[in-house]
PDB file of C-alpha atoms in Angstrom:
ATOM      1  CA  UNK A 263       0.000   0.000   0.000  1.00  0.00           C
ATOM      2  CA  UNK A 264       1.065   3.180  -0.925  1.00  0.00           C
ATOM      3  CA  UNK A 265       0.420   4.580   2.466  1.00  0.00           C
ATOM      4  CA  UNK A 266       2.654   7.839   2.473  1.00  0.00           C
ATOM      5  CA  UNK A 267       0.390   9.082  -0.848  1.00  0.00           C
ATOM      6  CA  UNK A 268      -2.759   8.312   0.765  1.00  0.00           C
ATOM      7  CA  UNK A 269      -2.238  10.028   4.552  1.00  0.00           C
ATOM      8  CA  UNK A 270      -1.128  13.240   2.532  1.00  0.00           C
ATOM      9  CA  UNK A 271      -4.271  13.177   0.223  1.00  0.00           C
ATOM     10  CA  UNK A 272      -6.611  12.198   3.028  1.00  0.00           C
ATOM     11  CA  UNK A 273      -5.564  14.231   5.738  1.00  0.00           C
ATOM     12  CA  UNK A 274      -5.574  17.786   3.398  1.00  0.00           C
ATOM     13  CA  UNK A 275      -9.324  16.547   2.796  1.00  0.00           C
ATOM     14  CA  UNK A 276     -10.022  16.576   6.123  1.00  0.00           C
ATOM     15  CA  UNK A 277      -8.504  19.709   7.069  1.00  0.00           C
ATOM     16  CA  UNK A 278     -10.313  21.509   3.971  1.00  0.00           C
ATOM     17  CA  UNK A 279     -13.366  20.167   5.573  1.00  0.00           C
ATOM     18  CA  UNK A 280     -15.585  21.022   8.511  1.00  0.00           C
ATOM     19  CA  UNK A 281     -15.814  18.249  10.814  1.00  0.00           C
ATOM     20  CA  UNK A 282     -18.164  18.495  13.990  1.00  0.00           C
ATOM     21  CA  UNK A 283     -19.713  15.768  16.246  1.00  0.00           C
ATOM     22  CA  UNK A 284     -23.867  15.559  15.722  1.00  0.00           C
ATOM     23  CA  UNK A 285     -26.351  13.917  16.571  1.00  0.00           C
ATOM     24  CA  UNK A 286     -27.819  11.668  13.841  1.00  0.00           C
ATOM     25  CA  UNK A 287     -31.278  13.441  12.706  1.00  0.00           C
ATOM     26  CA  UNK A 288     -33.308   9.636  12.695  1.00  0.00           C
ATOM     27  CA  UNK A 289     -35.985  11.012  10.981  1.00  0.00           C
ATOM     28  CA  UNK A 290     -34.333  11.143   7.594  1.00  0.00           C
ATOM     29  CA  UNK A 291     -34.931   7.746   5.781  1.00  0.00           C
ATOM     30  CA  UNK A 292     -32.647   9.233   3.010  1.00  0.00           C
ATOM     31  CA  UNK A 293     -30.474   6.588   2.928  1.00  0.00           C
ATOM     32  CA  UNK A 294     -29.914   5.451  -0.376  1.00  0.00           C
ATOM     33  CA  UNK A 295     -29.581   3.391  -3.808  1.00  0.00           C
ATOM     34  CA  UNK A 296     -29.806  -0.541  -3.227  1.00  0.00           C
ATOM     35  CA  UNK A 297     -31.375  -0.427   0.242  1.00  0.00           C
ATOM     36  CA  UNK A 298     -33.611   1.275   2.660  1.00  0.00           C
ATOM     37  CA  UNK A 299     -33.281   1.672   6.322  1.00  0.00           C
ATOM     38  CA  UNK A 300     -35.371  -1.012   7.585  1.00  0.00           C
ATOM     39  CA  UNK A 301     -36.010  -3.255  10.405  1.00  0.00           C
ATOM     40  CA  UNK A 302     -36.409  -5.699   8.203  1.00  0.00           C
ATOM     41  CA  UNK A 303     -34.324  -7.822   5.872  1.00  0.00           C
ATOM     42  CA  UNK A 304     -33.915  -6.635   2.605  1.00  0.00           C
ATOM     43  CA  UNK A 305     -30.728  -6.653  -0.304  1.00  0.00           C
ATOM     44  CA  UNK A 306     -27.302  -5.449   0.660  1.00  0.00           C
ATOM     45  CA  UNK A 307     -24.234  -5.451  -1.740  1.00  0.00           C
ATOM     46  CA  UNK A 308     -20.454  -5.934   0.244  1.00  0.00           C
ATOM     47  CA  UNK A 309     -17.212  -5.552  -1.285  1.00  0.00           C
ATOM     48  CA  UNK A 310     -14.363  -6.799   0.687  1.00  0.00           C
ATOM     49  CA  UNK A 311     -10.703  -4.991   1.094  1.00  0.00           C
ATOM     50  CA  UNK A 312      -9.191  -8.322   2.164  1.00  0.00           C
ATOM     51  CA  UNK A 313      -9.385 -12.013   1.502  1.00  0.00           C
ATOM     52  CA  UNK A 314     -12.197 -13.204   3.186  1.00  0.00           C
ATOM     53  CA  UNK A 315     -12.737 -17.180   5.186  1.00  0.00           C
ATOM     54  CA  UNK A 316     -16.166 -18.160   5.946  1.00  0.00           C
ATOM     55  CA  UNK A 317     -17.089 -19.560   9.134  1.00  0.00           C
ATOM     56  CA  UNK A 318     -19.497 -21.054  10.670  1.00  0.00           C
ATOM     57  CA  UNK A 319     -22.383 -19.481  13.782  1.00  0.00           C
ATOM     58  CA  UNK A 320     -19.964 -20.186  16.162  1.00  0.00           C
ATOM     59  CA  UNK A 321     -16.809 -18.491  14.628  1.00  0.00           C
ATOM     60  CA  UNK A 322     -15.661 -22.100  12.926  1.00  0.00           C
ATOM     61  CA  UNK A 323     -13.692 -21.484   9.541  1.00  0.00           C
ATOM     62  CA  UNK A 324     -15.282 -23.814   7.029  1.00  0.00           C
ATOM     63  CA  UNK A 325     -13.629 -25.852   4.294  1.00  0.00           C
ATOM     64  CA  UNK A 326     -16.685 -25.843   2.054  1.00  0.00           C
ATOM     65  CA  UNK A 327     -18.758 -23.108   1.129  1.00  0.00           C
ATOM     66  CA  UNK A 328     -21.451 -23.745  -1.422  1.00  0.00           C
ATOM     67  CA  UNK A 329     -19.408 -26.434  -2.604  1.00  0.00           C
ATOM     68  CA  UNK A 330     -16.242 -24.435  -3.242  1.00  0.00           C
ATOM     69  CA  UNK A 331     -13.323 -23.711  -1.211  1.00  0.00           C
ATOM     70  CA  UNK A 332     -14.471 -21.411   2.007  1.00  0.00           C
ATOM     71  CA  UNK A 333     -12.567 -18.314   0.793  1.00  0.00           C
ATOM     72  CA  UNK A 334     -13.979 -15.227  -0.570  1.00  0.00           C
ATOM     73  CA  UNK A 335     -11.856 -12.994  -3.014  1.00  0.00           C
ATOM     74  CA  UNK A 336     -10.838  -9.666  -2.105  1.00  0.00           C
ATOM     75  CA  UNK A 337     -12.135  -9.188  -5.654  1.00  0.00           C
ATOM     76  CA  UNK A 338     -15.678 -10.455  -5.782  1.00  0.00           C
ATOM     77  CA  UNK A 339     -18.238  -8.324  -4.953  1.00  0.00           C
ATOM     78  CA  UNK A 340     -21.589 -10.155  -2.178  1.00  0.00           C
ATOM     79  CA  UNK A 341     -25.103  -9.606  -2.215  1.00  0.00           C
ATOM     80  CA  UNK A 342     -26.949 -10.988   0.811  1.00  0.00           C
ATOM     81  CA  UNK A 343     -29.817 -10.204   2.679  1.00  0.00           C
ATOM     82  CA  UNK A 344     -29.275  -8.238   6.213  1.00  0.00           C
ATOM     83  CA  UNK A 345     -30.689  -5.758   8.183  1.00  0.00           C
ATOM     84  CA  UNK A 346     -29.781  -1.601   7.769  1.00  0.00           C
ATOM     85  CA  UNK A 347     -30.880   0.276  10.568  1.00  0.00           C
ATOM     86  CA  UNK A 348     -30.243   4.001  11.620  1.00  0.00           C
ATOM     87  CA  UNK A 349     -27.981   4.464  15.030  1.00  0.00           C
ATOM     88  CA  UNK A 350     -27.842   7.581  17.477  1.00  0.00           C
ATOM     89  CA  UNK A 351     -25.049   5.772  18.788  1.00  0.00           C
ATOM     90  CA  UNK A 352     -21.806   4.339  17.033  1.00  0.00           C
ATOM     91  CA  UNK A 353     -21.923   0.224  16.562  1.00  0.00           C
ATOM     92  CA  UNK A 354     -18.836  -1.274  16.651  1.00  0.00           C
ATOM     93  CA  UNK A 355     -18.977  -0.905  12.584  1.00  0.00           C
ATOM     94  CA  UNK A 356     -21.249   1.315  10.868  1.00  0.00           C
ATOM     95  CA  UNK A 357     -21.067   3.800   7.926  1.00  0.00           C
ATOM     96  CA  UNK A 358     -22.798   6.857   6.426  1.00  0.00           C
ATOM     97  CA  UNK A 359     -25.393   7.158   4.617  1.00  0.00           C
ATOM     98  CA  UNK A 360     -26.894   9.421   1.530  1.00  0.00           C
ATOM     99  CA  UNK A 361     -25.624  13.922   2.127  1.00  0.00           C
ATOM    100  CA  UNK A 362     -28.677  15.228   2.673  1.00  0.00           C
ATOM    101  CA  UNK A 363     -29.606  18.535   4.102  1.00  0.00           C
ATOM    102  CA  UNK A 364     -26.238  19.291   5.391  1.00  0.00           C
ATOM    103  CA  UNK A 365     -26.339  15.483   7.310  1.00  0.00           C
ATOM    104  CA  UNK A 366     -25.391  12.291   6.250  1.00  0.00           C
ATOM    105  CA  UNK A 367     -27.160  10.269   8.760  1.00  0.00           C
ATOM    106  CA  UNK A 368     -25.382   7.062  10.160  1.00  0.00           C
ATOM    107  CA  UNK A 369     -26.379   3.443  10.327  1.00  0.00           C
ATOM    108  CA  UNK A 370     -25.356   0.009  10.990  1.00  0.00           C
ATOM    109  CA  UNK A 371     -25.638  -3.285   9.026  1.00  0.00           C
ATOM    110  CA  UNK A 372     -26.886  -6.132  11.847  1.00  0.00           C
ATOM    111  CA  UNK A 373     -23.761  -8.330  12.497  1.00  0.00           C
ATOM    112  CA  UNK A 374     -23.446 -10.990  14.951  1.00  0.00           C
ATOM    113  CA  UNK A 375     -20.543 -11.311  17.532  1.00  0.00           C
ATOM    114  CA  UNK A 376     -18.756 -14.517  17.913  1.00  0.00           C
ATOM    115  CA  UNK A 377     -16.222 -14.733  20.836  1.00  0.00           C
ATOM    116  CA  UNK A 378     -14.304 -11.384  20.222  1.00  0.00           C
ATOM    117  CA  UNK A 379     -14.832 -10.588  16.711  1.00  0.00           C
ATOM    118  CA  UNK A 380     -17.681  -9.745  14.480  1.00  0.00           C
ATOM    119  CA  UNK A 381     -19.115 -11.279  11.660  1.00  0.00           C
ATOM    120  CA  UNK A 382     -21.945 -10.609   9.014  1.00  0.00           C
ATOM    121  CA  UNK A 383     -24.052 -13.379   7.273  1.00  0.00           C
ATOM    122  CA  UNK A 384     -23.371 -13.993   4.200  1.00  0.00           C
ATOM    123  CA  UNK A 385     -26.271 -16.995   3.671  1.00  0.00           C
ATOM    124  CA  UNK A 386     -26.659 -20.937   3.866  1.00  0.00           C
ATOM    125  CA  UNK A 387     -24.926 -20.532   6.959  1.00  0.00           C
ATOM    126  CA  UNK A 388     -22.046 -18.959   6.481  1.00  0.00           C
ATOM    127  CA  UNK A 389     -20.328 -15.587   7.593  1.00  0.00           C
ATOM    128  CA  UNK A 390     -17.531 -13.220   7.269  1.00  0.00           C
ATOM    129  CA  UNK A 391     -15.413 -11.287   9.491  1.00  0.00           C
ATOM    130  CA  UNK A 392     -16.770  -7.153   9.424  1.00  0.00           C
ATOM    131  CA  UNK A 393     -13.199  -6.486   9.405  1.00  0.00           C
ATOM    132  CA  UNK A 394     -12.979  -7.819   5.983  1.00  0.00           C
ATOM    133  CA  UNK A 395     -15.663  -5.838   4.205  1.00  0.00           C
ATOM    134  CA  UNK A 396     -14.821  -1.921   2.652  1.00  0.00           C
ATOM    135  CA  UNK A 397     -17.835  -0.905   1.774  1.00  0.00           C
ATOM    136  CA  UNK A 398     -21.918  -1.759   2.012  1.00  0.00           C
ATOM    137  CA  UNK A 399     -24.156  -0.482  -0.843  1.00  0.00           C
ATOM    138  CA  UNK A 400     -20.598   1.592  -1.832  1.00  0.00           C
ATOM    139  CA  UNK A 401     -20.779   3.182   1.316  1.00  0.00           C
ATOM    140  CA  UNK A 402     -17.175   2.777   3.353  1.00  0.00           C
ATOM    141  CA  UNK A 403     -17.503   0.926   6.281  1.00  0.00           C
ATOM    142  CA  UNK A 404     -16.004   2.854   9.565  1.00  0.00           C
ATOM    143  CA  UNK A 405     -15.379   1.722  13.391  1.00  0.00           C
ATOM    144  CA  UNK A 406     -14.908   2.271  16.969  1.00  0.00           C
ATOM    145  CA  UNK A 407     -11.553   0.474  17.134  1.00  0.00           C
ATOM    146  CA  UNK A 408      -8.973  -1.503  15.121  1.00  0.00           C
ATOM    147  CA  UNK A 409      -5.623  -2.996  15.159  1.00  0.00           C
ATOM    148  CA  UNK A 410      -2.885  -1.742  14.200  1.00  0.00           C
ATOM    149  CA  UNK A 411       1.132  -2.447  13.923  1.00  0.00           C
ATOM    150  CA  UNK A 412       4.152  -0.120  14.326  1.00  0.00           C
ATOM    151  CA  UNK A 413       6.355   0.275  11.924  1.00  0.00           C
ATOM    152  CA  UNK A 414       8.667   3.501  11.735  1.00  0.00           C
ATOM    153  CA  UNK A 415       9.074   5.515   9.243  1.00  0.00           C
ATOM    154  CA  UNK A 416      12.413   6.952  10.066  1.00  0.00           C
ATOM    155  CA  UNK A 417      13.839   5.889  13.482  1.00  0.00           C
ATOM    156  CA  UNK A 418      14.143   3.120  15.070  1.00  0.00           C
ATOM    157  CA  UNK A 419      10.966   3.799  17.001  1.00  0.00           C
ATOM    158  CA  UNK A 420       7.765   5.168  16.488  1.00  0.00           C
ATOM    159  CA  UNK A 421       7.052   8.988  18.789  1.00  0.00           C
ATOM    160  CA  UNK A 422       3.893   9.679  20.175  1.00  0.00           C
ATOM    161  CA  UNK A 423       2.029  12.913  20.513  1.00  0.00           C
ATOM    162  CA  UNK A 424      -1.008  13.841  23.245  1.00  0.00           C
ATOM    163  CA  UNK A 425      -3.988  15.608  22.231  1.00  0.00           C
ATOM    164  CA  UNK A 426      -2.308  19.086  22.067  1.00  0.00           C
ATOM    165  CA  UNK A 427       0.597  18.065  19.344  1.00  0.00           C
ATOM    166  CA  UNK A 428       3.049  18.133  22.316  1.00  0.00           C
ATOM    167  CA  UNK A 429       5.480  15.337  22.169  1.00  0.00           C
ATOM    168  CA  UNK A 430       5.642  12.607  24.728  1.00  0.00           C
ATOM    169  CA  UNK A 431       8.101  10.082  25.819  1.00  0.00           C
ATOM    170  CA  UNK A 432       6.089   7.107  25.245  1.00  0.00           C
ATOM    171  CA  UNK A 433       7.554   5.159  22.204  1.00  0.00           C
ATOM    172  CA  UNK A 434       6.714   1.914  20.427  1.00  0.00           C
ATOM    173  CA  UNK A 435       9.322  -0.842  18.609  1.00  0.00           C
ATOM    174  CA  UNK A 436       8.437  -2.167  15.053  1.00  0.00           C
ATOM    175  CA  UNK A 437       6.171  -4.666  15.380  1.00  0.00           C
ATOM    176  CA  UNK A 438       4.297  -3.729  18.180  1.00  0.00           C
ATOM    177  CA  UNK A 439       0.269  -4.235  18.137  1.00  0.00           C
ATOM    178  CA  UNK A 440      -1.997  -1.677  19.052  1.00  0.00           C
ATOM    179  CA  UNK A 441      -5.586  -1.212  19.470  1.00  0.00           C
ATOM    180  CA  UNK A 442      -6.826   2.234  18.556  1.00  0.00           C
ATOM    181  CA  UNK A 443      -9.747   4.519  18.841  1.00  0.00           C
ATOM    182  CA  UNK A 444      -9.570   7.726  17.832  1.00  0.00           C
ATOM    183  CA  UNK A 445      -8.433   9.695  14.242  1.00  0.00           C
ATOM    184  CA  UNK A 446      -7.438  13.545  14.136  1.00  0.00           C
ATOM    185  CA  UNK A 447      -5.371  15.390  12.954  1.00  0.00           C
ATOM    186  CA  UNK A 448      -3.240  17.152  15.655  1.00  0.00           C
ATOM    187  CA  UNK A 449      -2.309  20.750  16.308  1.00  0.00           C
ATOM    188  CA  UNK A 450       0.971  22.015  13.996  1.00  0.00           C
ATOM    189  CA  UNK A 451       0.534  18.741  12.405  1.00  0.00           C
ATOM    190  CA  UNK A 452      -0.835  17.416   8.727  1.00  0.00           C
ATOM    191  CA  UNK A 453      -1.320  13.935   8.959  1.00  0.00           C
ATOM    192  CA  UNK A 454      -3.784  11.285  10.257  1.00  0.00           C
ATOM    193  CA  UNK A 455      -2.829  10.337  13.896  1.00  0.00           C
ATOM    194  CA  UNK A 456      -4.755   7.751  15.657  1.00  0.00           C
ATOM    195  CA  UNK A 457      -5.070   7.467  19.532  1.00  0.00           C
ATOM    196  CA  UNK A 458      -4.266   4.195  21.904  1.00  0.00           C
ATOM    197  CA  UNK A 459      -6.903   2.645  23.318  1.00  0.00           C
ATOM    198  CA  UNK A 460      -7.398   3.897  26.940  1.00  0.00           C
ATOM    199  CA  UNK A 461      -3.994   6.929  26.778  1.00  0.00           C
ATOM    200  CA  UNK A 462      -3.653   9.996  25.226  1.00  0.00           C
ATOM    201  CA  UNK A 463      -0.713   8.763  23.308  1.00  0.00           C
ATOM    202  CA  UNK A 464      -1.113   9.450  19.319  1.00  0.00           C
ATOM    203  CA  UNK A 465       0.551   7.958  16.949  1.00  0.00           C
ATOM    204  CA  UNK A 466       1.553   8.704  13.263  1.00  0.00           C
ATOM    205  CA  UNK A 467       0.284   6.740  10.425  1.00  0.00           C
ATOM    206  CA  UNK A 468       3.055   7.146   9.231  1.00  0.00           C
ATOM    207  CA  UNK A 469       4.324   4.981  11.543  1.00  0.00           C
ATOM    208  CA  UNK A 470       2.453   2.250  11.093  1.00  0.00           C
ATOM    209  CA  UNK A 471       2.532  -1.065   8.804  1.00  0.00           C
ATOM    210  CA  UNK A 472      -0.746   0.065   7.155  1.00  0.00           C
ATOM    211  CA  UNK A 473      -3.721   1.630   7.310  1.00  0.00           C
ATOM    212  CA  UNK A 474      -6.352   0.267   9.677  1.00  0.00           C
ATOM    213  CA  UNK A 475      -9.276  -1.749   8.332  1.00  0.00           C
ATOM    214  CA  UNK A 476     -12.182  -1.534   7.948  1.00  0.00           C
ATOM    215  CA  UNK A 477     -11.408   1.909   6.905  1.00  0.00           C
ATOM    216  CA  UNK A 478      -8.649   4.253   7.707  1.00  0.00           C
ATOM    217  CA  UNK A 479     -10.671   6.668   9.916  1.00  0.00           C
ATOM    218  CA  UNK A 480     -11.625   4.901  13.713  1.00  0.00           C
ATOM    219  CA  UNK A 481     -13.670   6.910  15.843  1.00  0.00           C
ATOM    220  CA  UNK A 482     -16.865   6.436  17.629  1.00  0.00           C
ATOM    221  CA  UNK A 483     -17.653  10.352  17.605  1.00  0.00           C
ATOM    222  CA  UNK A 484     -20.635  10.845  14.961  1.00  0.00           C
ATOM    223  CA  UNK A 485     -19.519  13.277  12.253  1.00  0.00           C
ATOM    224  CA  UNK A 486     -20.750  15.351   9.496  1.00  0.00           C
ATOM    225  CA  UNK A 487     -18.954  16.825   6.499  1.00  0.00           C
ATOM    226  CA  UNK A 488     -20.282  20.359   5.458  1.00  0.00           C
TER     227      UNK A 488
END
């Protein structure tokens, strides 16, 4: 991955943007093209950033899947049934739906959780990790947290910042594996920095092996784009 390229690109976006925390306006049903916010089951189109296994209901990786191999292409694009439903509060994985009116209301495909990770059903008894999928109806798929490993840029080490852009003394080695849960952009700085799980230590994505999946920005603030 041609991370370097893609912090630069992303993180001018976001500071060309407004970004504020809202609260998601539930009355708008604008949410768009293949599917409809609904309680109920109707079509739902994935496409995957990663290789894919299929388990089974209790987190079981299959050898069979419709009588092929249990492995879904990074390539091939799903269609399965599942439930979209509108969230005032941030799921584990959710995404955004249709601009409309200066909001772009959030929601959640239903997924089911399976020891400590979550899956979506894919049909005839199979499912997939959520980690695995980048986008639902072409919207990208966002969450609270991910996983994440260090690997610096320049040093030997990878720096971390606190909330204010002020440098800390906390480092990490290469190789190290962090949870995060948090994206900005700090003060005096212009790239993507993403927070560790219960500190105020930020790291660099530069500094890291890649971006994290689902999708490179983790937070479990709702946001709008104006």
């Amino acid at each position: 991955m041609k991370l370097n390229k893609k912090i630069i690109i992303g993180a001018t976006a976001l500071a060309l943007g407004s970004l504020s925390v809202v609260a998601i306006n539930t009355n708008n049903s604008n949410y768009v093209s293949a599917s409809a916010a609904s309680t109920k089951e109707t079509t739902v189109k994935l496409r995957l950033n990663h290789n894919s296994y299929v388990y089974d209901k209790n987190g079981k990786r299959l050898k069979k899947y419709k009588g092929k191999k249990a492995l879904i292409k990074k390539s091939q694009k799903l269609t399965i049934k599942g439930k979209i439903e509108p969230i005032q509060k941030a799921k584990r994985y959710y995404f955004y739906g249709k601009l409309e009116n200066g909001n772009r209301p959030a929601y959640w495909l239903t997924y089911k959780k399976i020891n400590n990770d979550y899956y979506y059903s894919i049909g005839n008894k199979g499912y997939i990790k959520c980690v695995n999928v980048k986008t639902i109806d072409g919207y990208s798929l966002m969450s609270t947290e991910a996983t994440v490993t260090i690997k610096p840029r320049i040093e030997k080490v990878a720096h971390t910042w606190n909330k204010l852009g002020e440098q800390t003394t906390k480092t990490y080695k290469s190789g190290q594996k962090l949870i995060i849960d948090d994206t900005n952009i700090l003060p005096n700085q212009n790239t993507y920095s993403y927070r560790v799980k219960g500190t105020d230590y930020w790291v660099s994505a530069q500094d890291l092996k890649s971006y994290p999946r689902p999708s490179h920005m983790v937070t479990s603030r709702i946001l709008r784009y104006n």
